[in-house]
Coordinates of C-alpha atoms in Angstrom, one line a residue:
G1 CA 0.1 0.2 -0.1
V2 CA 0.7 3.8 -0.2
A3 CA 2.2 5.4 3.1
A4 CA -0.1 7.7 4.9
T5 CA 1.9 10.8 5.3
A6 CA -0.8 13.1 7.5
V7 CA -4.0 12.3 9.4
R8 CA -6.7 14.7 10.9
L9 CA -9.6 14.1 12.9
S10 CA -12.6 16.6 12.4
P11 CA -13.5 19.0 15.1
D12 CA -16.7 17.0 15.6
C13 CA -14.8 13.6 15.9
R14 CA -16.8 12.0 13.4
V15 CA -14.7 11.8 10.4
V16 CA -10.7 11.0 10.0
A17 CA -9.0 12.4 7.0
S18 CA -5.9 11.0 5.7
G19 CA -3.3 12.0 3.1
S20 CA -1.0 9.9 1.4
A21 CA 2.5 9.7 -0.2
S22 CA 0.8 9.7 -3.6
G23 CA -0.9 12.9 -2.9
H24 CA -4.3 11.7 -2.5
V25 CA -7.0 12.4 0.2
V26 CA -9.7 10.4 1.8
V27 CA -12.2 10.6 4.4
Q28 CA -13.3 8.1 6.5
P29 CA -16.6 8.4 8.7
F30 CA -16.8 6.5 11.6
S31 CA -20.3 5.3 11.0
G32 CA -22.8 5.5 8.4
S33 CA -20.6 4.5 5.5
P34 CA -18.8 1.4 4.2
G35 CA -15.7 3.0 3.4
A36 CA -13.4 5.7 2.7
S37 CA -14.5 8.3 0.2
P38 CA -11.5 9.9 -2.1
L39 CA -11.4 13.7 -2.5
P40 CA -10.7 15.1 -5.7
G41 CA -6.9 16.1 -6.6
L42 CA -5.7 18.5 -8.9
S43 CA -6.7 18.6 -12.6
R44 CA -4.4 17.1 -15.3
T45 CA -3.5 20.5 -16.5
E46 CA -1.9 21.3 -13.1
E47 CA 1.0 20.4 -11.5
R48 CA 1.7 16.9 -10.6
E49 CA 0.5 15.6 -7.3
A50 CA 2.9 15.2 -4.5
A51 CA 3.1 13.8 -1.0
V52 CA 0.9 15.1 1.6
T53 CA 2.8 16.9 4.4
S54 CA -0.4 18.5 6.4
L55 CA -3.9 18.2 6.9
R56 CA -6.2 20.7 8.8
Y57 CA -9.8 21.0 9.5
S58 CA -11.6 24.5 9.9
L59 CA -12.0 25.3 13.5
L60 CA -15.4 27.1 12.6
R61 CA -16.5 24.9 9.7
S62 CA -16.2 21.1 10.3
D63 CA -16.8 20.1 6.7
V64 CA -13.9 22.3 5.6
L65 CA -10.5 20.3 5.1
A66 CA -7.4 21.8 3.7
A67 CA -4.1 20.0 2.7
C68 CA -0.6 21.1 1.5
D69 CA 2.0 19.3 0.0
T70 CA 6.0 18.6 -1.0
A71 CA 5.5 20.2 -4.4
G72 CA 4.0 23.6 -2.7
H73 CA 0.5 22.6 -3.7
L74 CA -2.3 23.8 -1.4
Q75 CA -6.2 22.4 -1.9
V76 CA -9.3 23.0 0.1
W77 CA -12.3 21.0 0.1
D78 CA -16.0 20.9 1.2
A79 CA -15.2 17.2 2.9
R80 CA -19.1 16.6 3.4
A81 CA -19.7 17.4 -0.3
L82 CA -16.6 15.5 -1.4
R83 CA -15.8 18.5 -3.8
H84 CA -13.0 21.3 -4.0
M85 CA -13.6 24.8 -2.6
H86 CA -10.2 25.9 -4.2
R87 CA -7.1 24.7 -5.6
F88 CA -3.7 26.7 -5.2
P89 CA -1.1 25.0 -7.1
R90 CA 2.4 26.2 -6.5
A91 CA 1.2 28.3 -3.7
H92 CA 4.8 28.0 -2.3
N93 CA 8.2 27.7 -4.5
S94 CA 8.9 24.7 -2.8
C95 CA 7.6 22.0 -0.2
A96 CA 4.7 23.4 1.9
R97 CA 4.8 21.9 5.2
A98 CA 2.3 23.5 7.8
I99 CA -1.4 25.0 7.4
A100 CA -3.6 26.4 10.3
F101 CA -7.0 27.9 10.0
S102 CA -8.1 31.0 11.9
A103 CA -9.9 30.5 15.2
Q104 CA -12.0 33.6 14.6
N105 CA -12.3 34.0 11.0
S106 CA -14.1 31.2 9.0
D107 CA -12.6 32.3 5.8
L108 CA -8.6 32.8 6.8
L109 CA -6.0 30.0 6.4
I110 CA -2.1 30.4 7.0
S111 CA 0.3 28.2 5.1
G112 CA 4.0 28.1 5.5
G113 CA 6.9 25.9 4.2
D114 CA 10.3 25.6 2.8
D115 CA 10.3 28.9 0.8
A116 CA 10.4 30.6 4.4
R117 CA 7.1 32.5 3.7
L118 CA 3.7 32.7 5.4
V119 CA 0.9 33.3 3.1
F120 CA -2.8 34.2 4.0
W121 CA -5.5 33.0 2.1
D122 CA -9.4 33.6 2.1
V123 CA -10.9 30.2 1.0
N124 CA -14.2 31.5 0.6
S125 CA -12.9 33.8 -2.5
G126 CA -10.0 31.7 -3.3
A127 CA -7.8 34.9 -3.2
Q128 CA -4.4 35.5 -1.6
I129 CA -4.6 38.1 1.1
R130 CA -1.0 38.5 1.8
E131 CA 2.4 37.0 2.3
V132 CA 5.0 37.7 4.9
A133 CA 8.7 37.0 4.9
M134 CA 10.2 34.6 7.7
E135 CA 13.5 34.2 8.9
A136 CA 13.5 30.3 8.5
E137 CA 11.7 27.6 6.7
V138 CA 8.3 27.0 8.4
C139 CA 7.7 23.3 9.7
S140 CA 4.6 23.8 11.7
L141 CA 1.9 26.5 12.8
S142 CA -0.5 26.7 15.5
Y143 CA -3.6 29.5 15.7
H144 CA -4.4 30.6 18.9
A145 CA -8.0 30.4 20.0
D146 CA -7.9 34.2 20.6
G147 CA -7.7 34.8 17.0
Y148 CA -4.4 37.3 17.0
L149 CA -1.7 34.7 18.0
L150 CA 0.2 32.5 15.6
A151 CA 3.0 30.1 16.6
A152 CA 5.5 29.0 14.0
G153 CA 8.2 26.1 14.3
T154 CA 11.1 26.2 12.1
T155 CA 13.8 24.1 10.9
D156 CA 16.3 25.4 12.8
G157 CA 14.5 24.7 16.3
L158 CA 12.9 28.0 16.9
A159 CA 9.4 28.7 18.2
L160 CA 8.4 31.9 16.9
L161 CA 5.4 33.8 18.4
F162 CA 3.7 36.3 16.1
D163 CA 0.7 39.0 16.9
L164 CA -1.0 39.1 13.6
R165 CA -2.1 42.9 14.3
M166 CA 1.7 43.6 14.2
L167 CA 2.2 42.2 10.9
A168 CA 2.2 45.0 8.3
S169 CA 0.1 44.1 5.0
K170 CA 2.4 43.5 1.9
A171 CA 5.3 43.3 4.1
T172 CA 8.7 43.5 2.4
S173 CA 10.9 42.9 5.3
T174 CA 11.3 39.7 7.6
A175 CA 8.3 39.6 10.2
V176 CA 9.5 40.1 13.6
P177 CA 7.9 37.7 16.2
V178 CA 7.1 39.1 19.5
L179 CA 8.7 36.4 21.6
R180 CA 11.6 33.9 20.3
W181 CA 12.1 30.8 21.6
D182 CA 15.4 28.4 20.7
A183 CA 13.2 25.5 21.6
H184 CA 15.8 22.8 20.7
K185 CA 19.2 22.8 19.7
H186 CA 20.0 22.7 16.3
D187 CA 23.3 21.4 14.1
A188 CA 24.6 23.5 11.7
E189 CA 26.0 20.5 9.4
Q190 CA 22.3 18.9 9.5
Q191 CA 21.1 22.4 8.4
S192 CA 23.6 22.7 5.7
Q193 CA 22.9 19.2 4.3
H194 CA 19.1 20.0 4.4
R195 CA 19.8 23.2 2.3
R196 CA 21.4 21.1 -0.2
G197 CA 18.4 18.6 -0.5
G198 CA 18.9 16.6 2.4
P199 CA 16.4 15.5 5.3
L200 CA 15.0 17.8 7.6
P201 CA 17.3 18.3 10.8
T202 CA 16.8 16.7 13.8
S203 CA 15.6 19.8 15.4
A204 CA 13.2 21.0 13.0
L205 CA 9.9 21.6 14.8
R206 CA 7.5 19.2 12.9
A207 CA 4.6 19.9 15.3
I208 CA 3.7 22.6 17.5
S209 CA 0.4 23.5 19.3
F210 CA -1.2 26.0 21.7
A211 CA -2.7 24.3 25.2
P212 CA -6.3 24.1 25.2
L213 CA -7.7 27.2 26.8
T214 CA -8.9 24.8 29.8
M215 CA -5.1 23.6 30.2
A216 CA -3.9 27.3 30.0
A217 CA -6.3 28.5 32.5
A218 CA -4.8 26.1 35.0
I219 CA -1.5 27.2 34.2
A220 CA -2.5 30.8 34.7
E221 CA -3.5 30.0 38.1
D222 CA -0.5 28.2 39.0
I223 CA 1.6 31.1 38.0
A224 CA -0.5 33.5 39.6
A225 CA -0.3 31.7 42.8
G226 CA 3.3 31.4 42.5
T227 CA 3.4 27.5 42.2
L228 CA 4.7 27.6 38.8
L229 CA 6.9 30.1 37.6
P230 CA 8.8 30.5 34.2
G231 CA 12.3 29.2 34.6
S232 CA 11.4 26.3 36.8
T233 CA 11.0 22.6 35.6
A234 CA 7.9 20.9 36.1
G235 CA 7.0 17.2 35.4
A236 CA 10.4 16.3 33.8
E237 CA 11.1 13.1 35.8
G238 CA 14.9 13.0 37.0
A239 CA 15.2 16.4 35.8
S240 CA 16.9 18.7 38.3
A241 CA 15.1 22.1 38.8
P242 CA 17.1 25.2 38.5
A243 CA 16.8 27.6 41.4
A244 CA 13.5 29.2 41.4
P245 CA 13.3 32.9 41.2
E246 CA 11.6 35.0 43.9
P247 CA 7.7 34.5 43.6
R248 CA 6.1 37.9 41.9
P249 CA 3.0 38.8 40.9
V250 CA 2.2 37.6 37.4
A251 CA -1.0 38.5 35.4
S252 CA -3.3 35.8 34.7
D253 CA -3.4 36.0 31.3
V254 CA 0.4 35.4 31.1
W255 CA 1.1 31.4 30.6
A256 CA 4.2 29.2 31.1
A257 CA 5.5 27.3 28.2
A258 CA 6.6 23.9 27.7
A259 CA 8.5 22.0 24.8
A260 CA 8.3 18.4 24.2
T261 CA 11.2 16.6 22.5
A262 CA 10.0 13.5 20.7
A263 CA 11.3 11.1 18.1
F264 CA 8.8 10.4 15.4
S265 CA 9.9 6.9 14.5
D266 CA 13.1 6.1 16.4
G267 CA 11.6 5.2 19.9
A268 CA 13.8 8.2 21.4
D269 CA 12.7 9.1 25.1
I270 CA 10.0 11.9 25.3
G271 CA 10.9 14.6 27.7
A272 CA 9.4 17.9 28.9
R273 CA 11.1 20.9 29.7
S274 CA 10.1 24.5 30.9
A275 CA 10.7 27.8 28.9
H276 CA 12.9 30.6 30.6
A277 CA 10.2 33.0 29.5
A278 CA 6.4 33.5 29.9
M279 CA 4.5 32.9 26.8
P280 CA 1.0 31.4 25.6
S281 CA 1.1 27.5 26.5
L282 CA 2.8 25.8 23.4
A283 CA 4.1 22.1 23.0
T284 CA 6.5 21.4 20.2
A285 CA 7.8 18.2 18.8
V286 CA 11.1 17.5 16.7
S287 CA 12.2 15.0 14.2
G288 CA 14.1 12.8 16.8
G289 CA 17.7 11.5 17.1
R290 CA 17.7 8.9 14.2
G291 CA 14.6 11.2 12.3
G292 CA 11.8 9.6 10.6
A293 CA 11.1 9.7 6.9
D294 CA 11.2 13.6 5.7
P295 CA 8.0 13.6 3.4
G296 CA 9.5 16.9 1.7
R297 CA 12.5 15.3 0.3
P298 CA 12.8 12.3 -2.0
A299 CA 13.9 9.1 -0.5
P300 CA 17.7 8.4 -1.2

């Protein structure tokens, strides 16, 4: 069979979507249907399909599904009607690795990839709204529920937090994050090999996600109470905690951050560590020591 390279559960938990190395996407209801239903692909006159790198359902419209792939294509479907809403061949100049729907605007979709760009799309009209230059290749994206914050993971192990209200339209310079977190140590040689066509570095943030608001609220309460402070280590078995700073009042909307370093296929240990700054609660995952297959590059 063909390898599944991306999978996503619908917001109502009734349908699972999967994308493959051949570029095909299918949706499978958990009940009421005997089998998976394929979604239409790119037409014969458009670029050939490539391995799917990411799938995302709209947070506000459970029937809207988007996918990106290694050739830089972006597709959006009405997954219930099994039809395209829009197709964006070559939306990125190289592999598109990440997509995220807005938590406040049902028409807004953001994509990122190896061309170090964030591109904003209107999935209702099919128009490109704007694009923003990034300081590094984008591997993962997460949209915060407040509608203003966007987190991006990069190939060099950075977690970047952006306030979308501060990103200028038609920006010609590199976007400046409101917070930069060196989440995972990167290897210069691996970075060089990746730029020459090799696999993603093991430090690449393949996944990044904000904590659910209920969890974030609990963390905020701990910080406000002085029981969890930025810079302290919480929940990492066997880890020695650094000296905690003096307790100080912290606004309830400031949350601690945590990163999870995880291997995708090599069985490496999963650990947790705290951030040394206050930010909305984020979790990140990297490729791991021996690394899984990189769908953005051809197999050797």
